[in-house]
Short mmCIF file of C-alpha atoms and ligand atoms in Angstrom, two decimals:
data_model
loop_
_atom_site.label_atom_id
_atom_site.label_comp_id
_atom_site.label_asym_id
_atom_site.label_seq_id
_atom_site.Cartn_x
_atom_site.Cartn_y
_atom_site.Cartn_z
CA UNK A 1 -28.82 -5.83 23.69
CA UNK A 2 -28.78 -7.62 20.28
CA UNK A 3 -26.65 -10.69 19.99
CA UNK A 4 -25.29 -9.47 16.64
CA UNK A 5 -23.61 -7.06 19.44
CA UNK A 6 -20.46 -7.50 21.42
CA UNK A 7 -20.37 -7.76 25.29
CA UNK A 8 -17.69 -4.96 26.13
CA UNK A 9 -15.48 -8.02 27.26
CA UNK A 10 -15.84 -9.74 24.00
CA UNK A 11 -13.49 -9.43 20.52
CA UNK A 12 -13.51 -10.17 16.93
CA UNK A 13 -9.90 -10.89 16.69
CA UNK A 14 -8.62 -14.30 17.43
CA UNK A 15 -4.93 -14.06 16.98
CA UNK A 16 -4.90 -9.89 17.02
CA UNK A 17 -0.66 -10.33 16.75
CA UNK A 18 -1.03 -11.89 13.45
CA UNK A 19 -2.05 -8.13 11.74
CA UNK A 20 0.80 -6.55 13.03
CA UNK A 21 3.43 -5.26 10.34
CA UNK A 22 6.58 -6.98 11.98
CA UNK A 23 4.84 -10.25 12.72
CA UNK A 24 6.67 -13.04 10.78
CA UNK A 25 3.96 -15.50 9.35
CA UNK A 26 4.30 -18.91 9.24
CA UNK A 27 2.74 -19.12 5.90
CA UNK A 28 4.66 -17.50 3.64
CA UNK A 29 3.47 -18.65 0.47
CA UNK A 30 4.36 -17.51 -3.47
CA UNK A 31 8.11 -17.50 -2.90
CA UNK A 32 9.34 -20.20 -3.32
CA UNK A 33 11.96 -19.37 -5.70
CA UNK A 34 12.88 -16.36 -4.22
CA UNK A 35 14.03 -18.37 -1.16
CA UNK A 36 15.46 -21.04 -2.98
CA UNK A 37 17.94 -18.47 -4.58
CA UNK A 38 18.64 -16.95 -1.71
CA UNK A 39 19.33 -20.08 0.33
CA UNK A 40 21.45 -20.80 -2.50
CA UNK A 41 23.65 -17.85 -2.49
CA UNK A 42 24.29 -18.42 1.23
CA UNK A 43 25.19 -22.09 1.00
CA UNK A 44 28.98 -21.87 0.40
CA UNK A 45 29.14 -20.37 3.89
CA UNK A 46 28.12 -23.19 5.82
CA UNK A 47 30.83 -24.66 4.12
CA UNK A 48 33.30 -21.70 5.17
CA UNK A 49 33.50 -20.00 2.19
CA UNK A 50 32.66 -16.47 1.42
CA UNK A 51 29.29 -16.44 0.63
CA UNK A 52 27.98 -14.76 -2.77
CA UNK A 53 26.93 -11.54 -2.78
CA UNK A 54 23.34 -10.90 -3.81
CA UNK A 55 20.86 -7.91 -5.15
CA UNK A 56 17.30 -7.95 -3.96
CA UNK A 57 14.36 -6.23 -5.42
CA UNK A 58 11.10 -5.07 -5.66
CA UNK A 59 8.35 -3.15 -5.05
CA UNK A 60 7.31 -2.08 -1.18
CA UNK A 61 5.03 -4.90 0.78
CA UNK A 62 6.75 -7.79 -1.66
CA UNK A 63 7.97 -9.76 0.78
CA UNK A 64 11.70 -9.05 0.70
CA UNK A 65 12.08 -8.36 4.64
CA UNK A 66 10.01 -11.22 5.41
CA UNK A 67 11.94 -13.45 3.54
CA UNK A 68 15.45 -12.35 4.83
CA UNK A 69 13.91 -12.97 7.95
CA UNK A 70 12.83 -16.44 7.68
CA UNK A 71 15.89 -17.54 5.77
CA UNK A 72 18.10 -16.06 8.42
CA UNK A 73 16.43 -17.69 11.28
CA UNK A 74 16.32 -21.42 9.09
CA UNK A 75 20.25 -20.83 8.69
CA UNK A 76 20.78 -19.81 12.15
CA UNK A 77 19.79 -23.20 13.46
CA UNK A 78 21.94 -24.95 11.39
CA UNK A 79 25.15 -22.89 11.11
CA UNK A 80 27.82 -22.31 14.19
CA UNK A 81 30.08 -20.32 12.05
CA UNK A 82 28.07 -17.87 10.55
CA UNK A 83 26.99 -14.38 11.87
CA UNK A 84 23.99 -13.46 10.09
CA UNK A 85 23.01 -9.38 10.65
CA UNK A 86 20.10 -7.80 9.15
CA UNK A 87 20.45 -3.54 8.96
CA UNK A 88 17.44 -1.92 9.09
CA UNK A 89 18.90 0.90 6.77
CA UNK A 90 15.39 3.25 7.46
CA UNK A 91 16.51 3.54 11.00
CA UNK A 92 20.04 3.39 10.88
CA UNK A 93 20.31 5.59 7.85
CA UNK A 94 24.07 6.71 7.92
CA UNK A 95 27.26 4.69 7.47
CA UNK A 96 28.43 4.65 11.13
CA UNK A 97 25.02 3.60 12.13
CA UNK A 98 24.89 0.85 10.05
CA UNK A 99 28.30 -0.42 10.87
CA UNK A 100 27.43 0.27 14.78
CA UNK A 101 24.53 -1.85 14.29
CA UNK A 102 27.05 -4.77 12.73
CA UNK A 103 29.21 -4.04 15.67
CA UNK A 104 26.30 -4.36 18.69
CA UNK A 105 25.47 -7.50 16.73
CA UNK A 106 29.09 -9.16 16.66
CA UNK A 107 30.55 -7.92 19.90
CA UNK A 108 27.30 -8.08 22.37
CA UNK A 109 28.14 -4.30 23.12
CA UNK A 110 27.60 -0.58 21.21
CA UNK A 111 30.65 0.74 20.12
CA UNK A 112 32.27 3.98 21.64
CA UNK A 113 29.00 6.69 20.45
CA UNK A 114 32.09 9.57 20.14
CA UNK A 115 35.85 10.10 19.09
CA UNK A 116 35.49 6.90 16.54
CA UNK A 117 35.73 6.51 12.88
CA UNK A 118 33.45 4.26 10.21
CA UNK A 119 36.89 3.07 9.63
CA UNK A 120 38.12 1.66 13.00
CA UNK A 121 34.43 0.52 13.89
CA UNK A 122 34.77 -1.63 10.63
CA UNK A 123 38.38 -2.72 11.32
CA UNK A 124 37.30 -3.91 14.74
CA UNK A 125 34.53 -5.54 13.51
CA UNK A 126 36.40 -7.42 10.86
CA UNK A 127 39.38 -8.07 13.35
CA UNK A 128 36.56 -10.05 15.61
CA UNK A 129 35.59 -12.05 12.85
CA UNK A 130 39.37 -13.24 11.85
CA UNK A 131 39.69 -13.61 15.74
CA UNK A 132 36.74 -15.95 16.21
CA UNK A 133 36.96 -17.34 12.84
CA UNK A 134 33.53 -16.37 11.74
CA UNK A 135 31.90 -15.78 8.46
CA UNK A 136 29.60 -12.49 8.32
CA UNK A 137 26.57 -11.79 6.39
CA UNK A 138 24.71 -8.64 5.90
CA UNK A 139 21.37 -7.88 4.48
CA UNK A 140 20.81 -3.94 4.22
CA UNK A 141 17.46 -3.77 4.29
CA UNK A 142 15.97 -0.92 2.06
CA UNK A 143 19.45 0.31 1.41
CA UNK A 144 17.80 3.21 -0.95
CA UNK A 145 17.21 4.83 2.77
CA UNK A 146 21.59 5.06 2.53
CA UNK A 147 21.71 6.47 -1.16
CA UNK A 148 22.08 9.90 0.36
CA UNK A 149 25.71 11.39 0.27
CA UNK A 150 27.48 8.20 -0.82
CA UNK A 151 26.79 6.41 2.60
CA UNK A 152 25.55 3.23 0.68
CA UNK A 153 28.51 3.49 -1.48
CA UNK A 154 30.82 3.48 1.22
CA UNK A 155 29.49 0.85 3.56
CA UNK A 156 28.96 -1.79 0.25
CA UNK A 157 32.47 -0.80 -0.83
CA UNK A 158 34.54 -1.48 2.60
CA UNK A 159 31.81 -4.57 3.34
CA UNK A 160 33.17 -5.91 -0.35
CA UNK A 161 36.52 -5.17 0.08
CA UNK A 162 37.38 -6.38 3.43
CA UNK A 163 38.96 -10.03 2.31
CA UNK A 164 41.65 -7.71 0.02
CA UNK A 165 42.70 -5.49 3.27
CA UNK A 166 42.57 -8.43 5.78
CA UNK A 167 43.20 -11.72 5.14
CA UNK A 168 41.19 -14.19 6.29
CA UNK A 169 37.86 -11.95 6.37
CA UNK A 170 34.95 -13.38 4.60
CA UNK A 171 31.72 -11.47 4.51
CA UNK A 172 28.76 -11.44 2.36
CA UNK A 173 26.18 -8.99 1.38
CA UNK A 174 22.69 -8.86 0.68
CA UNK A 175 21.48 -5.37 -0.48
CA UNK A 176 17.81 -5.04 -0.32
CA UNK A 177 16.69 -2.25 -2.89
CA UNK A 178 12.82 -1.17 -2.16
CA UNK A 179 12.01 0.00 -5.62
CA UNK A 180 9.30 2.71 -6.12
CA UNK A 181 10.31 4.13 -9.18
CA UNK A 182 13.56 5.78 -8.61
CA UNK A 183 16.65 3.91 -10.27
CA UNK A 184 19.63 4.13 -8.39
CA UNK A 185 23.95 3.41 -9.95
CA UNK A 186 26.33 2.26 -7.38
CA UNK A 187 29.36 3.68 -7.98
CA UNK A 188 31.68 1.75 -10.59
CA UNK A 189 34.32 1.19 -7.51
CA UNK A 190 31.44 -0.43 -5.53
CA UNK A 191 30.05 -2.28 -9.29
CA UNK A 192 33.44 -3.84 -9.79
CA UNK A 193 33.10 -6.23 -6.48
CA UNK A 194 29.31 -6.47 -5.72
CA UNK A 195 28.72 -8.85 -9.15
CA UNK A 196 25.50 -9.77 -7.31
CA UNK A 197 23.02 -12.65 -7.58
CA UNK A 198 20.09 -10.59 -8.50
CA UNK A 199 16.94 -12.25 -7.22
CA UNK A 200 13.34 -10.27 -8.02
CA UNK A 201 10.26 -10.28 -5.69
CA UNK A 202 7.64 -8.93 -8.33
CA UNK A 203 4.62 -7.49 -7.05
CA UNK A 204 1.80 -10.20 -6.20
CA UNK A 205 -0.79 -11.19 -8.63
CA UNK A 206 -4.09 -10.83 -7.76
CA UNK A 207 -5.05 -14.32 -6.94
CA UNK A 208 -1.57 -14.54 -4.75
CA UNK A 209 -3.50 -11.81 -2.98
CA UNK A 210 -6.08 -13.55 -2.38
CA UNK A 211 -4.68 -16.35 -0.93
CA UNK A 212 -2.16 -14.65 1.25
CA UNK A 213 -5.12 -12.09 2.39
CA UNK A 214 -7.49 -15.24 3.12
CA UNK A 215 -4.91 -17.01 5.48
CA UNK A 216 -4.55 -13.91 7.44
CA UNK A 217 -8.00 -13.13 8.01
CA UNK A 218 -8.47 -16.94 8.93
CA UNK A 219 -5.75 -16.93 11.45
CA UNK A 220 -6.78 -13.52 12.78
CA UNK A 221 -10.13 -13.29 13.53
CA UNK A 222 -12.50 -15.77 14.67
CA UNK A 223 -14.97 -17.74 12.10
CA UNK A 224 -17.41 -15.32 10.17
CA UNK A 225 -16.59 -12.19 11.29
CA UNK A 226 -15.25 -11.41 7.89
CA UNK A 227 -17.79 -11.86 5.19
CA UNK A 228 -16.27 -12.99 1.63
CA UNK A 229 -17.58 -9.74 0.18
CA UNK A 230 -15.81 -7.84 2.64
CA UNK A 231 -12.53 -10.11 1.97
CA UNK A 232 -12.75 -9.09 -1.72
CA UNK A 233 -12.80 -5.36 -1.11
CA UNK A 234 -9.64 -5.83 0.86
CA UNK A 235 -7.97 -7.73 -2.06
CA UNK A 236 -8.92 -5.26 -4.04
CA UNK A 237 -7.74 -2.40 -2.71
CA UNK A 238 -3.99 -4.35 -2.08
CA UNK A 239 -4.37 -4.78 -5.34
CA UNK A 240 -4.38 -1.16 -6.54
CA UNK A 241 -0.96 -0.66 -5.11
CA UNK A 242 0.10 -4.06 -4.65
CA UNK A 243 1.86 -3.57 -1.36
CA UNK A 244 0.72 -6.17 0.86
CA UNK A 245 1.14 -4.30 4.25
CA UNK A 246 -1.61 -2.17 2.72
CA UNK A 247 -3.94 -5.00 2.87
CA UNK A 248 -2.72 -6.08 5.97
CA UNK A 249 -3.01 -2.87 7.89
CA UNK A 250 -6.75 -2.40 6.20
CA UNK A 251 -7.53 -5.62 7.99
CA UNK A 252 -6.22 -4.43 11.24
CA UNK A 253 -7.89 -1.23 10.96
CA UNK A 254 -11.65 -2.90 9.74
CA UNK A 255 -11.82 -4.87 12.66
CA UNK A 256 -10.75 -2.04 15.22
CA UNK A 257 -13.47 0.00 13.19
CA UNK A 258 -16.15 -3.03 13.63
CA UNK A 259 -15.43 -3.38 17.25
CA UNK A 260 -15.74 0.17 17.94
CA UNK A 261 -19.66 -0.13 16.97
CA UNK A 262 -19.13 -2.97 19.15
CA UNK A 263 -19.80 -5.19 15.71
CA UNK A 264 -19.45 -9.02 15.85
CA UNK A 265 -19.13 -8.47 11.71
CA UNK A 266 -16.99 -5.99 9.95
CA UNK A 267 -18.48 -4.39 7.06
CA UNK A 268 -17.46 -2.96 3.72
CA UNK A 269 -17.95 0.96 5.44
CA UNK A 270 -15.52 -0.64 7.98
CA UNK A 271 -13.58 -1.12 5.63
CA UNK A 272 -13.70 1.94 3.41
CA UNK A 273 -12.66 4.26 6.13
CA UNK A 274 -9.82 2.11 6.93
CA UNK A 275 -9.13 2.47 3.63
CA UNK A 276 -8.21 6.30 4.03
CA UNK A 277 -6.11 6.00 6.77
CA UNK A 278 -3.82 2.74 4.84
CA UNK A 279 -3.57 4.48 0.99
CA UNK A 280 -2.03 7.74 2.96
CA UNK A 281 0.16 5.13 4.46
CA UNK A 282 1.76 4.25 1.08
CA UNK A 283 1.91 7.56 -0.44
CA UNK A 284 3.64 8.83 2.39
CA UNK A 285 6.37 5.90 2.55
CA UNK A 286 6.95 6.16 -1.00
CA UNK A 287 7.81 10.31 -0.63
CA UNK A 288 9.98 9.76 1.98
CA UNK A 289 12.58 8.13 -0.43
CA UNK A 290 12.84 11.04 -2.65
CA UNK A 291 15.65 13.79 -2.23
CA UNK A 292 15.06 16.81 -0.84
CA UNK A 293 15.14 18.62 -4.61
CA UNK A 294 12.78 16.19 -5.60
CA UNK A 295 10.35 16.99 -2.79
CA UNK A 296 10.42 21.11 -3.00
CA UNK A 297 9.57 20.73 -6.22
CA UNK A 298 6.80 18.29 -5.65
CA UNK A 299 5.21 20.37 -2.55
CA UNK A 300 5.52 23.86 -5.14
CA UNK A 301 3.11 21.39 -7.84
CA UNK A 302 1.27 20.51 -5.00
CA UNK A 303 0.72 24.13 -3.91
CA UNK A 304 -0.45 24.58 -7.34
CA UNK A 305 1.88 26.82 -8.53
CA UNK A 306 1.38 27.37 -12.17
CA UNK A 307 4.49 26.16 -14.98
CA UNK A 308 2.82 28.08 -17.94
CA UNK A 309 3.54 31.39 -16.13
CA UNK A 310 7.07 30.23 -15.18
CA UNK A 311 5.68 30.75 -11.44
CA UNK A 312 6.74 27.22 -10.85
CA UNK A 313 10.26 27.02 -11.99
CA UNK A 314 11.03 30.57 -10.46
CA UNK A 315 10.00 29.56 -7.12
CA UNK A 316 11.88 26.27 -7.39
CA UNK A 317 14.69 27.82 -8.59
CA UNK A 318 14.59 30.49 -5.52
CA UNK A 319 14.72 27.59 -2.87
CA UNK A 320 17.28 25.37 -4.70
CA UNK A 321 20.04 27.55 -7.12
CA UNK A 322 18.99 24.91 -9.18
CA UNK A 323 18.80 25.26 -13.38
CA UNK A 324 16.15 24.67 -16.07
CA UNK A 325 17.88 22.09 -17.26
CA UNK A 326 18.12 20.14 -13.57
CA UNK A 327 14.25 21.23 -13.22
CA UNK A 328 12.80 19.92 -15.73
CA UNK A 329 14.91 16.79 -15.52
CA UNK A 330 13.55 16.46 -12.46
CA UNK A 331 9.85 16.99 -14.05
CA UNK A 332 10.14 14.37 -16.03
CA UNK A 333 11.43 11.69 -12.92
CA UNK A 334 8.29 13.12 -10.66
CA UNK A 335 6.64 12.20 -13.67
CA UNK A 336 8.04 8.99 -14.69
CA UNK A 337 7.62 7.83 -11.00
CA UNK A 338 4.07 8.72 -11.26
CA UNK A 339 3.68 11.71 -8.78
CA UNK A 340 2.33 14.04 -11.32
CA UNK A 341 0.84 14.19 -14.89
CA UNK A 342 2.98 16.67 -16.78
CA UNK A 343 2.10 17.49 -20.24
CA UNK A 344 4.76 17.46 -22.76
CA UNK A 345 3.11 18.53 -25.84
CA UNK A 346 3.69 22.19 -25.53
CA UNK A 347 5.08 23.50 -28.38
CA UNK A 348 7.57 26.15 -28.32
CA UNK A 349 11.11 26.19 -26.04
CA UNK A 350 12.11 22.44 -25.12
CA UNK A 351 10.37 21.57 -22.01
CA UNK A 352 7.62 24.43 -21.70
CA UNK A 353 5.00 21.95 -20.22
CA UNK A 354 1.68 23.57 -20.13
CA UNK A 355 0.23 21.26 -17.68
CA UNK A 356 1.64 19.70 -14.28
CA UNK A 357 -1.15 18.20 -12.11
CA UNK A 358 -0.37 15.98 -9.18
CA UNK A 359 -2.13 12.65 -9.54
CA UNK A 360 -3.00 12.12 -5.82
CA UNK A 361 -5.06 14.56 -4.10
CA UNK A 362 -3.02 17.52 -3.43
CA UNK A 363 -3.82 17.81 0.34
CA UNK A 364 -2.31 14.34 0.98
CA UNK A 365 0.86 14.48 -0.96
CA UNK A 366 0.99 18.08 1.43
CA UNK A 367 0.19 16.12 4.52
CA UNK A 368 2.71 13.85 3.61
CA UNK A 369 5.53 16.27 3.12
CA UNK A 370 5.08 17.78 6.62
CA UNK A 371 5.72 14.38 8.16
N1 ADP B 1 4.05 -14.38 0.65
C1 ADP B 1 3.56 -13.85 1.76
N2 ADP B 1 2.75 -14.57 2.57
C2 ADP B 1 2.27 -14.02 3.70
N3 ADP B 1 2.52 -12.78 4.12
C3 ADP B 1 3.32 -12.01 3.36
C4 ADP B 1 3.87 -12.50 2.15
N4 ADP B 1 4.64 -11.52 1.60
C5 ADP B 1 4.54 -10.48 2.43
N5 ADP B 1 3.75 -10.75 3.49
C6 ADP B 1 3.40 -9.84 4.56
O1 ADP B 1 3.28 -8.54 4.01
C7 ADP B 1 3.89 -7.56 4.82
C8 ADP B 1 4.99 -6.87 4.06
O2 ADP B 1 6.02 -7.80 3.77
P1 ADP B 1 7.56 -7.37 3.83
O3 ADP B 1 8.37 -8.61 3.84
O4 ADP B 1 7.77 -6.41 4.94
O5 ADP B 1 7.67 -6.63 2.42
P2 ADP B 1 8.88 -5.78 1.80
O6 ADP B 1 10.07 -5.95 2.68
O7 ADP B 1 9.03 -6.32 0.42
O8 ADP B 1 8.37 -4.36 1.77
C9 ADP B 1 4.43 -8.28 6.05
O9 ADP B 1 3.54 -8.08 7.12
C10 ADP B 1 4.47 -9.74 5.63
O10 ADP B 1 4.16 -10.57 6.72
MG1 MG B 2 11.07 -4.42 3.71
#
């Protein structure tokens, strides 16, 4: 046996917990100012005043969770009278379930599962607070995941409203907006109280990258096991979508790939077949978040059906009830958010688009749509 070859007791990775997506890393460079803000925003409640409310945004694998996270746990330490709750708004998508989740997190126990309202979990959860004299803040994390049916609405607008109703309740909210495109209104009731700190996480420029990609590697594998050419293909493929978990889950997936050869080195093929199974990763997170219109009419492009024939539009309309006018607004936002390549220059009848190709492989946006 080669020595360039593991023993089957033997691995590349030195910290292997490091690569994992929830792992909270101890360097968490580039964002400085983002945390400042929001350190800033929270401040008045160690003091016991309501905190301010803030607006975070930007583009998946930014560091927004991470940094709610970290900022949190600093506070935590520091502050008695604060409850600090982070909603995961991807898994606890409705408005119950994300006041539930406040609940568990104030009161040690799940509310009642049946025969109670949004309204008296809230009013119970703002009755502890008065009770116990604490101030509450919540992040809702990737609140787009609530957008559905007014839920967000709802929960920002009884969250934002609670001091008026009860006296005495101070909570503040931090409403984490993943954005891939889609722009989203609160309503004007919810508008009026939210007056947010906005705070932007911009996607990471490519020498940020490169920095934050090199720390990981260093930290998770052990000394030359990733080659600096192999490093760079990483950054650059992070740096087509500019999500970082991307990059992050490519590492994980490289060295699993090396080690499976039994490898003490991973490669750039390791790396390149990682590669499919992490870009699929992003396409598919990034469809989830569109409404159920928006996907029908992006599986019937997908499926190739043709818009010069009308084909497309009469099969869309079939499944939905929906209009031209709806349809090809909703052309233009598949469009605008990059899904597709529609071609406006047809002349004739307003919106006759000759041309509507899907600008990701077909089969994956399908594969996608399934899951
Ligand atoms: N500045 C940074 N330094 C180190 N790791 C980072 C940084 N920003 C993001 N990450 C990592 O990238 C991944 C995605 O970050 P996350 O905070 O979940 O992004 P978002 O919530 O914006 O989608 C996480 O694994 C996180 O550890
Ligand atoms: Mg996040």
């Amino acid at each position: 046996m080669s020595k360039d070859m593991l023993m089957w007791d033997e691995t590349i990775f030195r910290n292997p917990e490091i690569l994992e997506l929830d792992h909270v890393p101890e360097y968490f460079a580039h964002r400085d100012s983002q945390l400042q803000s929001l350190k800033f925003t929270l401040r008045p409640a160690a003091r016991g005043m309501r905190p301010l409310n803030c607006l975070i945004s930007g583009p998946p694998g930014t560091g927004k969770t991470t940094a709610i996270k970290k900022v949190f746990a600093e506070l935590q330490e520091h502050v008695k009278n604060v409850v600090f709750v982070k909603v995961n708004c991807q898994i606890d998508s409705t408005r119950f379930a994300v006041m539930a989740k406040i609940y568990e997190n104030l009161l040690k126990v799940s509310p009642p599962s049946s025969g109670v309202s949004f309204g008296k979990v809230f009013q119970k959860v703002v009755n502890h607070l008065i009770a116990s004299d604490k101030i509450l803040v919540v992040a809702l994390d990737d609140i787009n995941y609530l957008f559905h049916e007014g839920h967000a609405d709802e929960v920002m607008y009884s969250l934002l409203r609670a001091h008026e109703q009860y006296t005495g309740a101070r909570i503040g909210v931090i409403a984490i907006v993943s954005d891939t495109g889609a722009m989203y209104k609160f309503d004007p009731r919810v508008g009026s109280v939210f007056l947010p700190e906005e705070i932007a996480f911009p996607r990471y420029e490519y020498g940020e990258l490169q920095d934050i990609i090199n720390n990981r590697v260093y930290h998770a594998f052990f000394p030359h096991v990733v080659p600096s050419e192999v490093q760079e293909k990483i950054v650059e493929y992070t740096d087509l979508t500019g999500d970082l978990r991307i990059g992050i889950d490519l590492l994980k997936r490289a060295g699993l790939n090396a080690e499976r050869k039994a490898s003490r080195t991973v490669s750039i093929e390791d790396v390149e077949k990682a590669y499919e199974a992490s870009r699929l990763l992003h396409l598919c997170r990034s469809i989830v978040s569109l409404n159920e219109h928006e996907k029908t009419l992006l599986r019937l492009i997908a499926q190739g059906k043709d818009p010069q024939t009308g084909e497309l539009y009469k099969e869309f309309h079939e499944i939905t009830q929906l209009g031209y006018t709806r349809f090809y607004e909703l052309v233009q936002k598949l469009n605008a958010l990059q899904y597709i390549d529609a071609d406006f220059s047809g002349k004739g009848m307003r919106g006759r688009t000759r041309i509507i190709k899907t600008r990701y492989n077909p089969a994956d946006i399908l594969h996608c749509l399934e899951k």
